[in-house]
CSV table of C-alpha atoms in Angstrom, one decimal:
chain,number,residue,atom,x,y,z
F,1,MET,CA,25.2,-35.1,-70.0
F,2,LYS,CA,21.4,-36.2,-70.9
F,3,ASN,CA,20.4,-35.4,-74.3
F,4,LYS,CA,16.8,-33.9,-74.9
F,5,ARG,CA,15.6,-37.2,-75.8
F,6,ASP,CA,16.1,-38.5,-72.5
F,7,VAL,CA,14.1,-35.8,-70.6
F,8,LEU,CA,11.3,-35.4,-72.7
F,9,PRO,CA,8.4,-38.1,-72.6
F,10,GLN,CA,8.2,-40.3,-75.4
F,11,GLU,CA,5.2,-40.2,-77.5
F,12,GLY,CA,2.7,-42.7,-75.8
F,13,GLU,CA,4.0,-42.0,-72.4
F,14,ALA,CA,2.1,-40.2,-69.7
F,15,ARG,CA,3.4,-37.0,-68.6
F,16,PRO,CA,4.0,-36.3,-64.7
F,17,SER,CA,1.3,-34.4,-63.2
F,18,LYS,CA,1.4,-32.5,-60.0
F,19,CYS,CA,-2.2,-32.8,-59.4
F,20,PRO,CA,-2.8,-34.4,-55.9
F,21,ASP,CA,-4.5,-38.0,-55.8
F,22,ASN,CA,-8.2,-38.1,-56.2
F,23,SER,CA,-8.5,-38.9,-52.6
F,24,ALA,CA,-11.3,-37.2,-50.3
F,25,PHE,CA,-8.2,-36.2,-48.2
F,26,LYS,CA,-5.9,-34.8,-50.7
F,27,GLN,CA,-8.9,-33.0,-52.4
F,28,GLN,CA,-10.4,-31.6,-49.6
F,29,ARG,CA,-13.6,-33.5,-49.7
F,30,LEU,CA,-13.8,-34.7,-46.3
F,31,PRO,CA,-17.0,-33.9,-44.0
F,32,ALA,CA,-16.0,-30.6,-41.9
F,33,TRP,CA,-18.1,-28.2,-39.8
F,34,LYS,CA,-17.8,-24.2,-40.7
F,35,PRO,CA,-19.4,-21.8,-38.3
F,36,GLN,CA,-22.0,-19.7,-39.7
F,37,LEU,CA,-21.4,-16.2,-38.4
F,38,ASN,CA,-24.1,-14.0,-38.2
F,39,ILE,CA,-24.9,-10.9,-35.7
F,40,VAL,CA,-26.8,-13.1,-33.4
F,41,THR,CA,-24.2,-15.6,-32.8
F,42,VAL,CA,-21.1,-13.0,-32.6
F,43,LEU,CA,-23.0,-10.8,-30.2
F,44,SER,CA,-24.1,-13.5,-27.9
F,45,SER,CA,-20.5,-15.0,-27.8
F,46,PHE,CA,-19.2,-11.6,-26.8
F,47,PHE,CA,-21.9,-10.9,-24.2
F,48,LEU,CA,-21.7,-14.3,-22.7
F,49,VAL,CA,-17.8,-14.6,-22.3
F,50,GLY,CA,-18.1,-11.0,-20.7
F,51,THR,CA,-20.7,-12.0,-18.3
F,52,PHE,CA,-19.0,-15.0,-17.3
F,53,CYS,CA,-15.8,-13.4,-17.1
F,54,LEU,CA,-17.2,-10.6,-14.6
F,55,THR,CA,-18.8,-13.1,-12.8
F,56,MET,CA,-15.5,-15.1,-12.0
F,57,GLY,CA,-13.6,-11.8,-11.3
F,58,VAL,CA,-16.0,-10.8,-8.7
F,59,ILE,CA,-16.0,-13.9,-7.2
F,60,LEU,CA,-11.9,-14.1,-7.1
F,61,ILE,CA,-11.7,-10.7,-5.8
F,62,LEU,CA,-14.1,-11.3,-2.9
F,63,SER,CA,-12.5,-14.5,-2.1
F,64,ALA,CA,-9.0,-12.6,-2.1
F,65,ASN,CA,-10.3,-10.1,0.2
F,66,SER,CA,-11.5,-12.5,2.6
F,67,VAL,CA,-7.9,-13.7,3.1
F,68,ARG,CA,-6.8,-12.4,6.7
F,69,GLU,CA,-3.1,-11.3,6.8
F,70,ILE,CA,-0.7,-9.3,8.8
F,71,GLN,CA,2.2,-8.1,7.6
F,72,ILE,CA,5.4,-6.8,9.9
F,73,ASP,CA,8.4,-5.0,8.7
F,74,TYR,CA,11.0,-5.5,10.9
F,75,SER,CA,14.3,-4.0,9.0
F,76,ASP,CA,14.2,-0.8,11.2
F,77,LYS,CA,13.0,-2.6,14.5
F,78,CYS,CA,16.3,-4.8,14.0
F,79,SER,CA,18.5,-1.8,13.2
F,80,ASP,CA,21.2,-2.7,15.9
F,81,CYS,CA,21.6,-6.4,14.2
F,82,SER,CA,21.5,-4.8,10.8
F,83,LYS,CA,24.4,-2.8,11.5
F,84,LEU,CA,26.2,-5.8,13.1
F,85,ARG,CA,25.6,-7.8,10.1
F,86,GLU,CA,26.8,-5.1,7.6
F,87,ASN,CA,30.4,-6.0,8.9
F,88,SER,CA,31.1,-9.5,7.5
F,89,SER,CA,33.8,-10.1,10.3
F,90,ASN,CA,30.9,-10.3,12.7
F,91,TRP,CA,29.2,-13.2,10.7
F,92,ASN,CA,29.7,-15.8,13.8
F,93,LYS,CA,28.0,-13.4,16.2
F,94,GLU,CA,24.7,-13.8,17.4
F,95,CYS,CA,22.0,-11.1,17.2
F,96,HIS,CA,18.5,-11.4,18.4
F,97,CYS,CA,15.6,-8.8,18.3
F,98,SER,CA,12.2,-8.9,19.4
F,99,VAL,CA,8.8,-7.4,17.7
F,100,ASN,CA,5.6,-6.9,19.5
F,101,PHE,CA,2.2,-7.1,18.0
F,102,THR,CA,-1.5,-7.5,18.5
F,103,LEU,CA,-4.4,-9.5,16.8
F,104,LYS,CA,-7.4,-7.9,17.4
F,105,GLU,CA,-9.4,-11.0,16.0
F,106,ASP,CA,-8.9,-14.5,16.0
F,107,ILE,CA,-7.2,-15.8,12.7
F,108,LEU,CA,-9.2,-19.0,12.1
F,109,GLY,CA,-8.0,-22.0,10.0
F,110,ASP,CA,-4.6,-22.8,8.6
F,111,VAL,CA,-2.2,-20.0,9.3
F,112,PHE,CA,1.2,-19.8,7.2
F,113,MET,CA,4.1,-18.1,8.1
F,114,TYR,CA,6.2,-16.4,5.4
F,115,TYR,CA,9.4,-13.9,5.1
F,116,GLY,CA,9.4,-11.3,2.5
F,117,LEU,CA,12.1,-9.4,0.6
F,118,GLN,CA,12.0,-6.0,-0.8
F,119,ASN,CA,14.6,-4.8,-3.4
F,120,PHE,CA,16.1,-8.1,-3.8
F,121,TYR,CA,16.7,-8.9,-7.4
F,122,GLN,CA,16.5,-12.7,-8.0
F,123,ASN,CA,16.2,-12.1,-11.7
F,124,HIS,CA,19.5,-11.2,-12.8
F,125,ARG,CA,20.6,-13.6,-15.8
F,126,ARG,CA,24.0,-14.6,-14.2
F,127,TYR,CA,22.1,-15.1,-10.7
F,128,VAL,CA,19.5,-17.4,-11.9
F,129,ILE,CA,21.9,-19.9,-13.8
F,130,SER,CA,24.4,-19.8,-10.6
F,131,ARG,CA,23.2,-23.6,-9.6
F,132,SER,CA,24.3,-26.9,-10.8
F,133,ASP,CA,21.1,-29.1,-11.1
F,134,ALA,CA,23.5,-32.2,-11.2
F,135,GLN,CA,24.7,-31.3,-8.0
F,136,LEU,CA,21.5,-30.8,-6.1
F,137,LEU,CA,20.5,-34.5,-7.3
F,138,GLY,CA,23.1,-35.7,-5.3
F,139,ARG,CA,25.7,-36.8,-8.4
F,140,ASN,CA,29.2,-36.8,-8.1
F,141,VAL,CA,29.9,-34.0,-10.8
F,142,ASN,CA,32.8,-31.6,-11.4
F,143,ILE,CA,31.3,-28.0,-10.5
F,144,GLN,CA,34.3,-26.4,-12.1
F,145,ARG,CA,32.3,-26.6,-15.5
F,146,SER,CA,29.2,-25.4,-14.2
F,147,TYR,CA,27.6,-21.9,-14.0
F,148,CYS,CA,28.3,-21.5,-10.1
F,149,ALA,CA,31.4,-19.5,-10.6
F,150,PRO,CA,32.7,-17.6,-8.5
F,151,PHE,CA,30.9,-19.8,-5.8
F,152,THR,CA,32.5,-23.2,-6.9
F,153,THR,CA,35.5,-23.8,-4.8
F,154,TYR,CA,37.7,-22.1,-2.1
F,155,SER,CA,41.3,-20.9,-3.0
F,156,ASN,CA,42.7,-24.5,-1.3
F,157,GLY,CA,40.5,-26.3,-3.8
F,158,THR,CA,37.8,-27.5,-1.6
F,159,PRO,CA,34.2,-27.5,-3.6
F,160,MET,CA,31.5,-25.9,-2.2
F,161,ALA,CA,28.2,-27.9,-1.6
F,162,PRO,CA,26.0,-26.3,-2.6
F,163,CYS,CA,27.4,-24.2,-5.2
F,164,GLY,CA,26.3,-20.9,-6.9
F,165,ALA,CA,25.1,-17.6,-6.2
F,166,ILE,CA,21.3,-18.6,-5.3
F,167,ALA,CA,22.6,-21.3,-2.8
F,168,ASN,CA,25.2,-18.7,-1.2
F,169,SER,CA,22.3,-16.0,-0.9
F,170,MET,CA,19.8,-18.4,1.3
F,171,PHE,CA,17.7,-16.5,3.5
F,172,ASN,CA,18.8,-17.7,7.0
F,173,ASP,CA,17.2,-15.6,9.7
F,174,THR,CA,15.3,-17.6,12.4
F,175,ILE,CA,12.0,-16.4,13.3
F,176,ASP,CA,10.0,-17.8,16.1
F,177,LEU,CA,6.5,-16.9,17.4
F,178,PHE,CA,5.3,-16.3,20.6
F,179,TYR,CA,1.6,-15.9,22.2
F,180,ASN,CA,1.7,-13.8,25.6
F,181,ARG,CA,-1.5,-15.4,27.4
F,182,ASN,CA,-2.3,-13.7,30.5
F,183,SER,CA,1.1,-13.9,32.6
F,184,SER,CA,2.6,-16.7,30.4
F,185,VAL,CA,4.4,-16.9,27.3
F,186,ILE,CA,3.5,-19.8,25.0
F,187,GLN,CA,5.7,-20.8,21.9
F,188,VAL,CA,3.5,-21.2,18.7
F,189,PRO,CA,4.3,-24.6,17.4
F,190,LEU,CA,5.4,-24.3,13.8
F,191,LEU,CA,5.9,-26.7,11.0
F,192,LYS,CA,9.2,-26.3,9.2
F,193,THR,CA,8.4,-29.6,6.7
F,194,GLY,CA,6.0,-30.1,4.2
F,195,ASN,CA,5.9,-26.8,2.8
F,196,SER,CA,7.9,-27.5,-0.5
F,197,TRP,CA,6.2,-29.0,-3.7
F,198,TRP,CA,6.3,-32.7,-3.8
F,199,THR,CA,8.1,-32.6,-7.3
F,200,ASP,CA,11.0,-30.6,-5.7
F,201,LYS,CA,11.4,-32.7,-2.5
F,202,ASN,CA,11.0,-36.2,-4.5
F,203,VAL,CA,12.6,-35.4,-8.1
F,204,LYS,CA,14.9,-32.0,-8.3
F,205,PHE,CA,16.5,-32.6,-5.1
F,206,ARG,CA,18.5,-35.5,-3.6
F,207,ASN,CA,21.2,-35.9,-1.4
F,208,PRO,CA,24.7,-37.9,-2.1
F,209,GLU,CA,24.1,-41.7,-1.5
F,210,SER,CA,25.8,-42.8,1.8
F,211,TYR,CA,25.4,-44.4,5.2
F,212,ASN,CA,25.0,-41.0,6.7
F,213,LEU,CA,24.8,-37.2,5.6
F,214,SER,CA,28.2,-36.2,7.0
F,215,SER,CA,30.2,-38.7,5.2
F,216,ALA,CA,28.1,-38.2,2.0
F,217,PHE,CA,29.4,-34.3,2.2
F,218,ALA,CA,32.9,-35.4,3.2
F,219,GLY,CA,35.5,-33.2,1.0
F,220,THR,CA,33.2,-30.2,0.6
F,221,ALA,CA,32.9,-27.0,2.6
F,222,ARG,CA,29.5,-24.5,3.2
F,223,PRO,CA,29.1,-21.6,1.1
F,224,PRO,CA,31.1,-18.4,2.2
F,225,TYR,CA,27.9,-16.8,3.5
F,226,TRP,CA,26.5,-19.7,5.1
F,227,GLN,CA,26.9,-20.5,8.8
F,228,LYS,CA,26.8,-24.3,9.1
F,229,PRO,CA,27.2,-26.9,6.6
F,230,VAL,CA,24.4,-28.3,4.6
F,231,TYR,CA,24.1,-31.5,6.2
F,232,LEU,CA,23.2,-29.6,9.8
F,233,LEU,CA,20.7,-27.0,8.4
F,234,ASP,CA,18.1,-28.7,10.5
F,235,GLU,CA,19.5,-30.0,13.7
F,236,GLU,CA,16.3,-31.1,15.3
F,237,ASP,CA,15.1,-33.2,12.1
F,238,GLU,CA,17.6,-35.6,10.4
F,239,ARG,CA,15.4,-36.0,7.6
F,240,ASN,CA,15.4,-32.6,6.6
F,241,ASN,CA,19.1,-31.9,5.9
F,242,GLY,CA,21.1,-31.6,3.1
F,243,TYR,CA,19.4,-30.7,-0.4
F,244,ILE,CA,16.0,-31.9,0.6
F,245,ASN,CA,15.8,-29.0,3.5
F,246,ASP,CA,12.7,-27.5,2.9
F,247,ASP,CA,14.0,-24.0,3.4
F,248,PHE,CA,16.7,-24.7,0.9
F,249,ILE,CA,14.4,-26.1,-1.6
F,250,ILE,CA,11.9,-23.1,-1.3
F,251,TRP,CA,14.8,-20.6,-1.6
F,252,MET,CA,16.2,-22.0,-4.7
F,253,ARG,CA,12.6,-21.5,-6.4
F,254,VAL,CA,13.8,-17.7,-7.7
F,255,SER,CA,11.2,-15.2,-8.1
F,256,ALA,CA,10.8,-13.1,-11.0
F,257,PHE,CA,9.9,-9.8,-9.0
F,258,SER,CA,12.4,-7.7,-6.5
F,259,THR,CA,9.6,-8.0,-3.9
F,260,PHE,CA,8.6,-11.2,-3.0
F,261,ARG,CA,7.4,-13.7,-0.2
F,262,ASN,CA,8.5,-17.3,0.3
F,263,LEU,CA,6.8,-19.6,2.6
F,264,TYR,CA,8.6,-20.1,6.0
F,265,ARG,CA,6.5,-22.0,8.5
F,266,ARG,CA,3.1,-23.4,9.2
F,267,VAL,CA,1.4,-23.2,12.4
F,268,ARG,CA,0.6,-26.5,14.0
F,269,ARG,CA,-2.9,-26.7,14.8
F,270,VAL,CA,-2.5,-28.2,18.5
F,271,ARG,CA,-3.7,-27.0,22.1
F,272,HIS,CA,-4.2,-23.3,22.2
F,273,PHE,CA,-4.0,-23.1,18.5
F,274,ALA,CA,-6.4,-26.0,17.4
F,275,ASP,CA,-8.6,-23.5,15.6
F,276,GLY,CA,-5.8,-20.9,14.3
F,277,LEU,CA,-4.4,-18.1,15.9
F,278,PRO,CA,-6.4,-16.6,18.9
F,279,ALA,CA,-6.7,-12.9,19.6
F,280,GLY,CA,-4.2,-11.2,21.9
F,281,ASN,CA,-0.6,-10.3,22.3
F,282,TYR,CA,2.3,-12.0,20.3
F,283,THR,CA,5.8,-11.5,19.8
F,284,PHE,CA,8.3,-12.3,17.1
F,285,ARG,CA,11.7,-13.1,18.3
F,286,ILE,CA,14.2,-13.1,15.3
F,287,SER,CA,17.7,-14.4,14.9
F,288,TYR,CA,18.6,-11.9,12.7
F,289,ASN,CA,21.3,-12.8,10.1
F,290,PHE,CA,20.6,-11.9,6.7
F,291,PRO,CA,21.7,-8.4,5.9
F,292,VAL,CA,19.7,-6.3,3.5
F,293,ALA,CA,21.0,-2.4,4.2
F,294,ARG,CA,23.5,-2.5,1.4
F,295,PHE,CA,20.9,-2.9,-1.2
F,296,LYS,CA,18.1,-1.1,0.6
F,297,GLY,CA,16.3,-3.9,1.1
F,298,ARG,CA,13.6,-4.5,3.4
F,299,LYS,CA,12.5,-7.4,5.4
F,300,HIS,CA,9.0,-8.7,6.4
F,301,VAL,CA,7.2,-11.6,8.2
F,302,ILE,CA,3.8,-12.3,7.0
F,303,LEU,CA,1.0,-14.4,8.8
F,304,SER,CA,-1.7,-15.2,6.5
F,305,THR,CA,-4.5,-17.6,5.6
F,306,VAL,CA,-5.6,-18.9,2.1
F,307,VAL,CA,-8.9,-19.8,0.8
F,308,TRP,CA,-9.6,-22.1,-2.4
F,309,SER,CA,-8.3,-19.5,-4.9
F,310,GLY,CA,-4.9,-18.9,-3.2
F,311,GLY,CA,-3.3,-16.0,-0.8
F,312,SER,CA,-4.4,-12.6,-0.9
F,313,ASN,CA,-3.5,-11.7,-4.5
F,314,PRO,CA,-6.5,-10.2,-6.5
F,315,PHE,CA,-4.6,-9.8,-9.7
F,316,LEU,CA,-6.4,-12.9,-11.3
F,317,GLY,CA,-9.6,-11.2,-10.4
F,318,ILE,CA,-8.8,-8.0,-11.7
F,319,ALA,CA,-7.5,-9.5,-15.0
F,320,TYR,CA,-11.0,-11.3,-15.3
F,321,VAL,CA,-13.1,-8.2,-14.5
F,322,VAL,CA,-11.1,-6.2,-17.1
F,323,SER,CA,-11.4,-9.0,-19.7
F,324,GLY,CA,-15.2,-9.0,-19.2
F,325,THR,CA,-15.6,-5.5,-19.4
F,326,ALA,CA,-13.6,-5.3,-22.7
F,327,ALA,CA,-15.9,-8.4,-24.1
F,328,ILE,CA,-19.1,-6.3,-23.1
F,329,LEU,CA,-17.9,-3.1,-24.6
F,330,ALA,CA,-17.1,-4.4,-27.5
F,331,GLY,CA,-20.5,-6.1,-28.0
F,332,PHE,CA,-22.3,-2.7,-27.4
F,333,VAL,CA,-19.9,-1.1,-30.1
F,334,ILE,CA,-20.4,-4.0,-32.3
F,335,THR,CA,-24.5,-3.7,-31.9
F,336,ALA,CA,-24.2,0.2,-32.5
F,337,ILE,CA,-22.1,-0.4,-35.7
F,338,HIS,CA,-24.7,-3.1,-36.6
F,339,LEU,CA,-27.6,-0.7,-35.9
F,340,LYS,CA,-26.2,2.2,-37.8
F,341,LEU,CA,-25.5,0.1,-41.0
F,342,ARG,CA,-29.0,-1.4,-40.8
F,343,LYS,CA,-30.6,1.9,-40.9
F,344,LYS,CA,-28.7,3.3,-43.8
F,345,LYS,CA,-29.3,-0.1,-45.8
F,346,THR,CA,-33.2,0.6,-45.0
F,347,TYR,CA,-33.0,4.3,-46.1
F,348,PHE,CA,-31.5,3.4,-49.3
F,349,GLN,CA,-33.7,0.5,-50.1
F,350,ARG,CA,-36.5,2.9,-49.9
F,351,GLN,CA,-35.0,5.5,-52.0
C-alpha cells in the first residue's frame, strides 16, 4: 500500500497537468473556413437547390415516359396449363399456350423482354438466406451446415445442386416470340446471354473445376422442382450452363417487393428486326411450367425499351420533383418570416 508521501508530488516537482499540448492542432489554432450565414446565402441555397431538383425531376419523368413498353398478363390465357401444373404429379408433362397481340407502332432501338411476377414474396427472411454462396462459387462444401434446409439433400443423402429455396423456386417458363408477317411466321431471334451483371458472371458464380460439367456435378441431383439438372439448363450453349447460366444468376438476385420483373431475353437486331420490332401481329408461345395459382399470383411478359435514365420507372423523377418543391416552398416560408420580423424591428426602432 502506497503512503501519502508517495502519491503527492514532492516539493519542487511539477504537478501533472491535463492541459493539451501547446500546438496549433490541439489548441485549435489551425486555419479553418466557417461559413457566414445570412438571409441572402440561405435563401439562395434553398431556391437554387429547389430549381435544380425540379429541373432534374421533369427531365427524368419525360425520359421515363418516352420508354415504349407493352405488358401482357398470360395467367388467365394459359389457365388450362395452370390447372395442370397445380398437380405436382404432372411435373413431367409438357403444356404449351399461345398469346396473340398487336403492335400498332414500331418499337425502335434495343428491345428487352422481361418476365414479371405478382404476389410472389422473395423478401421473406428464411427465403433470402436459403442459399450457399460457397457452393455457388464452385467449392466443395458441406451444404448441411448452410442455410439451405430443407432443400439440402434427398432422403438417400444425395446433395442438391444448387441447394436452397431460392434456387428450387427458379422461374422456368420458356417464352418464344413470333412475328406474323403477311402469311409467314418468323421467329424473333432472342439473346439469352449477356443479360446478367459482369460481377455476378465473373465473381459471385463459378462452376466446379472439371474437364466437363456433367462430371463436375457428379454425385449431386437437381432441386425437386427442376425438370433438368443444372449442367443442362441451356442445351444449345455449353458455356451458359451450371451456376453461370444467365437465367439462374438473374433469378438468384432476389427482389425486395412482391411484384417485380426480371430480364429474360434481348431482341437480336438482325434481318427484319435490325431497327427493333416492326408494327404488326405477334404471338408469344409459352411452355408453361411455373405455377402461381396457389399463392394467387400473376405472370406477365413485358417488351420494353430503355433510355439513358433506365426503364419506365418515374419514381426517381417524382422524388426529385417533390424534393425541389419542398425546398422552394421552404425558401418562400423563410422569406415571409424574414420580412415579417424585419417589419417588426423597423416598427420598434421608430418607436
